[in-house]
Short mmCIF file of C-alpha atoms in Angstrom, two decimals:
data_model
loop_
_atom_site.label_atom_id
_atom_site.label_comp_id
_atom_site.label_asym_id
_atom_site.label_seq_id
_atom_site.Cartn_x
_atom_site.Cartn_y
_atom_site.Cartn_z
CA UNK A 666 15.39 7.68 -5.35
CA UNK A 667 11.81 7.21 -5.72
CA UNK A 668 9.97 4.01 -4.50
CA UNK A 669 6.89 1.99 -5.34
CA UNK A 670 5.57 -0.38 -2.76
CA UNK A 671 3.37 -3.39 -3.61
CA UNK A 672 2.04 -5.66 -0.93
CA UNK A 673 0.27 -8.83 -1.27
CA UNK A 674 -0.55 -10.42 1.86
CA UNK A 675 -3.59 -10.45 4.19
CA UNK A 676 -3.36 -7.10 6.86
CA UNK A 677 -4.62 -9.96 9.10
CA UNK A 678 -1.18 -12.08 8.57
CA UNK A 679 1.08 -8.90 9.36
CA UNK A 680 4.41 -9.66 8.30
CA UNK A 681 3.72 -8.13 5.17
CA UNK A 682 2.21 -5.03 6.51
CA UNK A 683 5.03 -4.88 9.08
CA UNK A 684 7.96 -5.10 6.65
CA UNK A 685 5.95 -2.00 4.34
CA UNK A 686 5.73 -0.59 6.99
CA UNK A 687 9.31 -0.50 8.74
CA UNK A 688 10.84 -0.08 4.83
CA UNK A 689 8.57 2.73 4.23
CA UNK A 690 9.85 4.86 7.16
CA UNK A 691 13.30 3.68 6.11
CA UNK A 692 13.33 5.35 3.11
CA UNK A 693 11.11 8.59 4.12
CA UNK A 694 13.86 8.96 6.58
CA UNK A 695 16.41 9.01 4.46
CA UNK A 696 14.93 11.40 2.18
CA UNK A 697 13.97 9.46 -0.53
CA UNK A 698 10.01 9.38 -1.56
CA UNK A 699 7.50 7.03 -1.55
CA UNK A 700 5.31 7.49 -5.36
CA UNK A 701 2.29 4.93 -4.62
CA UNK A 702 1.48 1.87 -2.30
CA UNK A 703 -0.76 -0.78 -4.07
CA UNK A 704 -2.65 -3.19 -2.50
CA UNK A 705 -2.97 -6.13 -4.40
CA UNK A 706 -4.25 -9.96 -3.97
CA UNK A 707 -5.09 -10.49 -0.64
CA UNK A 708 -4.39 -7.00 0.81
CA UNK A 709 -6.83 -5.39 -0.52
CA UNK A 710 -8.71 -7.11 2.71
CA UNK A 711 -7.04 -3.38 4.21
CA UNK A 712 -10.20 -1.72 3.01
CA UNK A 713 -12.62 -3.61 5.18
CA UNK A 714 -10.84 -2.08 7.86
CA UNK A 715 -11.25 0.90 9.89
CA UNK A 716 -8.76 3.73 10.46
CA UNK A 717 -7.13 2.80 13.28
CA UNK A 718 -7.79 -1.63 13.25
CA UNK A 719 -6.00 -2.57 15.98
CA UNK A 720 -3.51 -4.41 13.34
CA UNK A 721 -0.40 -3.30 14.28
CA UNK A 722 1.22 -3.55 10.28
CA UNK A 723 -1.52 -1.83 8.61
CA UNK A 724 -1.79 1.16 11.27
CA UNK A 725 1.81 1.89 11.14
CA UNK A 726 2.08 2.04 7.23
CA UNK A 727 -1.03 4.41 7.21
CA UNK A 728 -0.37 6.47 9.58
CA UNK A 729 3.59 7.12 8.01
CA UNK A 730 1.81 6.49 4.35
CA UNK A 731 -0.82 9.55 5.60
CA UNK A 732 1.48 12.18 6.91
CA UNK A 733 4.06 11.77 4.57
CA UNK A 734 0.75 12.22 1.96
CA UNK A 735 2.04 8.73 0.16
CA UNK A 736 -1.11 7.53 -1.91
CA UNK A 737 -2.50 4.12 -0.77
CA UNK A 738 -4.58 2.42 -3.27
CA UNK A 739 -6.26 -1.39 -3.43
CA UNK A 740 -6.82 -3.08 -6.31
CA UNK A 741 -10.19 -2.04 -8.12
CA UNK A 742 -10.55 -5.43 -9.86
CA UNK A 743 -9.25 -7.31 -6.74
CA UNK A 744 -12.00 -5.23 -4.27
CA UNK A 745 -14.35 -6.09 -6.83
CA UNK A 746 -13.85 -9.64 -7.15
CA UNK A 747 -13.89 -10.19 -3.57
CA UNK A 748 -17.36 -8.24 -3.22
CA UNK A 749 -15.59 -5.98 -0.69
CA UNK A 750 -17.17 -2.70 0.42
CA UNK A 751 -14.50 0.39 1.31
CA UNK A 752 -14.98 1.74 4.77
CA UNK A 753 -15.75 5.04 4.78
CA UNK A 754 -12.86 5.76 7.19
CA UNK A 755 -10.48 3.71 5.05
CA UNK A 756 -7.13 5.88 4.07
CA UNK A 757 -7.23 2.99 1.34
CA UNK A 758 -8.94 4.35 -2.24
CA UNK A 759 -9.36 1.93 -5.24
CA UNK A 760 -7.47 2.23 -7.93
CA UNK A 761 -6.82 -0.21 -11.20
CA UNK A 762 -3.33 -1.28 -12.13
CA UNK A 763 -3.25 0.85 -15.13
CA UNK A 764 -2.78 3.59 -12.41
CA UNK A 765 0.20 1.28 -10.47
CA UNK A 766 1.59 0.94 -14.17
CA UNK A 767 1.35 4.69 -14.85
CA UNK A 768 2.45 5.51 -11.67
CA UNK A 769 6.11 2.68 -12.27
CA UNK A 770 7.51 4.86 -15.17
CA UNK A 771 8.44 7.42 -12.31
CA UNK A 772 9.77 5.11 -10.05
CA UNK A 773 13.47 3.60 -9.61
CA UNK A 774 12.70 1.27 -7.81
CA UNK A 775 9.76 -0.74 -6.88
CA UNK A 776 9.50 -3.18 -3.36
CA UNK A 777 7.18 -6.46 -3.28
CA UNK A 778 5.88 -7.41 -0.07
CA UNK A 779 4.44 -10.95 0.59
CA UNK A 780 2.73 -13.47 -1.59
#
């Protein structure tokens, strides 16, 4: 089975981070794969953030997101909007929801996470 995970809420307000997190080793564990991760509304805030933040959520689904090489992208338009800057340390890259959209047709299933 192949997943797509979608998050929504602020890295700062964890729970959504933390469930992403927690499902996405879940399902890596079990064999299945992970296609994308997109960061959208308010957690694109991720990419203001360096590698290792201190916020418990986001470092766990990065560092399971980066050695299981499962892309992590924020919302361009979102980033953009919000006059954001990405860190150069981030593990986050921009990327526009034509590429989430592309990226759906080869996923079963697809997991929202706050918001």
């Amino acid at each position: 089975m192949v997943y797509g995970l979608f998050i929504q809420d602020s890295p700062g307000a964890e729970a959504g981070f933390d469930s992403a997190a927690r499902f996405l080793g879940a399902v890596l564990q079990r064999g299945h794969s992970v296609r994308q991760i997109f960061l959208y509304s308010d957690a694109v805030l991720a990419v203001t953030q360096p590698r290792h933040s201190g916020l418990r959520g986001l470092d766990a689904l990065l560092d399971i997101a980066l050695a299981n090489k499962v892309p992590v992208l924020a919302c361009q338009s979102a980033v953009e909007r919000l006059g954001l800057s990405i860190l150069a340390d981030s593990a986050v890259a921009r990327g526009s929801l034509g590429q989430w959209f592309d990226a759906s047709y080869e996923m079963d299933r697809i997991m929202s996470f706050g918001g």
